[in-house]
Amino acid sequence: MSHWHTDYLSHPLYQPLRAICARLPLANWPGQADYDRLLQLAAPATLPAGLRFCCDLQAPSYYETHIADTGEVPTRSENWHDWFNALAWLAWPLSKAALNARHVRAIGRGEIQRGPRRDAATLLDECGVIVACAKPALGQALDDMQWQTLFVDERHAWGRQISVHALGHALFETGLTPHQGWCGKALLLAVEPDFFTLPEAVQREQLDSRLASMLADDDWLASPRQLWPLPLLGIPGWWPDNAEPSFYQNTDYFRPSRRAKSSSDTL
């Protein structure tokens, strides 16, 4: 366990969490009263009614069904993973609720052991990043793992025609100590060009609503392979060393290998 700090918030990965954390600045690990206060101050209107982060609760049933039945999210004290899970609920309320509901439906069908659909939902929940993209060629470069095109040749497009919005709470945890090999699992969503003129919070609200709607269809995102690897240290502005084109020559990190083609809500 590391000491409590908020230094991580300066990194672009944590953009979805900054405004939430600003509502309740903390000098130490949050306790139950802090979580309750955070809900009062920062809970969006789209958060499921009655949701509560319950410190050190041991759920008597399956984690997902307990949340669905009671609104109680088991949250370990002094635990980065669960702290970021709580923040992800506040930043992506519709999508988090839809992910939980997807698991509950699968459990109701007898899928107690996770199969491909539950695995895909878990991977998105833990390590997912939403890639908003208005230029088809950029989406194709991501699918084809053409990192030179995506990060060097089209560097000017980041923030203007393509952007990354982090969802996965395990990704927020690993972002505390970024390292070579650090990757997210990307879900590509097509957007209109004027999407990038909107405030970040509005962009995220739109993506949250779209993602939740898609997650309601259990035939969509049927396999973890539909989430694409994205080397996060390559994103312009996410790591100082990537200002040099030579940074992308590390093929152990920026792998050129192909995967089996998979569908996404692509362009």
Tab-separated table of N, CA and C in Angstrom, residues 4-6 8-9 20-31 33-35 37-38 41 83 87:
chain	number	residue	atom	x	y	z
A	4	TRP	N	-1.102	8.062	0.680
A	4	TRP	CA	-2.133	8.836	-0.014
A	4	TRP	C	-1.516	10.067	-0.677
A	5	HIS	N	-1.893	10.314	-1.904
A	5	HIS	CA	-1.479	11.529	-2.594
A	5	HIS	C	-2.429	11.756	-3.765
A	6	THR	N	-2.355	12.925	-4.349
A	6	THR	CA	-3.176	13.250	-5.522
A	6	THR	C	-2.315	13.781	-6.663
A	8	TYR	N	-1.108	12.270	-9.074
A	8	TYR	CA	-1.453	11.635	-10.341
A	8	TYR	C	-2.419	12.464	-11.184
A	9	LEU	N	-3.185	13.342	-10.549
A	9	LEU	CA	-4.246	14.054	-11.260
A	9	LEU	C	-3.724	14.960	-12.374
A	20	ILE	N	-14.215	15.833	-10.162
A	20	ILE	CA	-14.798	15.099	-9.034
A	20	ILE	C	-13.923	15.252	-7.800
A	21	CYS	N	-12.630	15.020	-7.969
A	21	CYS	CA	-11.707	15.123	-6.836
A	21	CYS	C	-11.647	16.544	-6.293
A	22	ALA	N	-11.830	17.528	-7.172
A	22	ALA	CA	-11.780	18.920	-6.725
A	22	ALA	C	-12.946	19.268	-5.809
A	23	ARG	N	-14.029	18.501	-5.896
A	23	ARG	CA	-15.190	18.765	-5.038
A	23	ARG	C	-14.895	18.469	-3.568
A	24	LEU	N	-13.979	17.513	-3.330
A	24	LEU	CA	-13.686	17.122	-1.955
A	24	LEU	C	-12.187	16.849	-1.821
A	25	PRO	N	-11.377	17.904	-1.698
A	25	PRO	CA	-9.934	17.700	-1.515
A	25	PRO	C	-9.676	16.927	-0.218
A	26	LEU	N	-8.830	15.914	-0.305
A	26	LEU	CA	-8.561	15.056	0.845
A	26	LEU	C	-7.072	15.057	1.158
A	27	ALA	N	-6.747	15.119	2.430
A	27	ALA	CA	-5.355	15.078	2.871
A	27	ALA	C	-4.928	13.670	3.242
A	28	ASN	N	-5.885	12.749	3.294
A	28	ASN	CA	-5.568	11.373	3.662
A	28	ASN	C	-6.581	10.458	2.999
A	29	TRP	N	-6.372	9.154	3.169
A	29	TRP	CA	-7.289	8.184	2.583
A	29	TRP	C	-8.732	8.471	3.006
A	30	PRO	N	-9.683	8.352	2.093
A	30	PRO	CA	-11.077	8.605	2.463
A	30	PRO	C	-11.634	7.524	3.366
A	31	GLY	N	-12.458	7.935	4.326
A	31	GLY	CA	-13.221	7.016	5.148
A	31	GLY	C	-14.673	7.023	4.698
A	33	ALA	N	-17.310	8.478	5.876
A	33	ALA	CA	-17.913	9.811	5.837
A	33	ALA	C	-17.460	10.588	4.603
A	34	ASP	N	-16.216	10.370	4.186
A	34	ASP	CA	-15.707	11.055	3.001
A	34	ASP	C	-16.389	10.544	1.733
A	35	TYR	N	-16.558	9.240	1.649
A	35	TYR	CA	-17.263	8.691	0.487
A	35	TYR	C	-18.708	9.208	0.438
A	37	ARG	N	-19.832	11.978	1.689
A	37	ARG	CA	-19.780	13.403	1.354
A	37	ARG	C	-19.484	13.600	-0.128
A	38	LEU	N	-18.602	12.775	-0.668
A	38	LEU	CA	-18.291	12.869	-2.094
A	38	LEU	C	-19.535	12.625	-2.943
A	41	LEU	N	-21.633	15.721	-2.946
A	41	LEU	CA	-21.059	16.854	-3.669
A	41	LEU	C	-20.903	16.613	-5.168
A	83	TRP	N	-10.726	2.942	-4.639
A	83	TRP	CA	-10.896	4.393	-4.727
A	83	TRP	C	-11.178	4.805	-6.166
A	87	LEU	N	-14.503	6.547	-8.120
A	87	LEU	CA	-14.430	7.720	-9.001
A	87	LEU	C	-14.945	7.404	-10.395
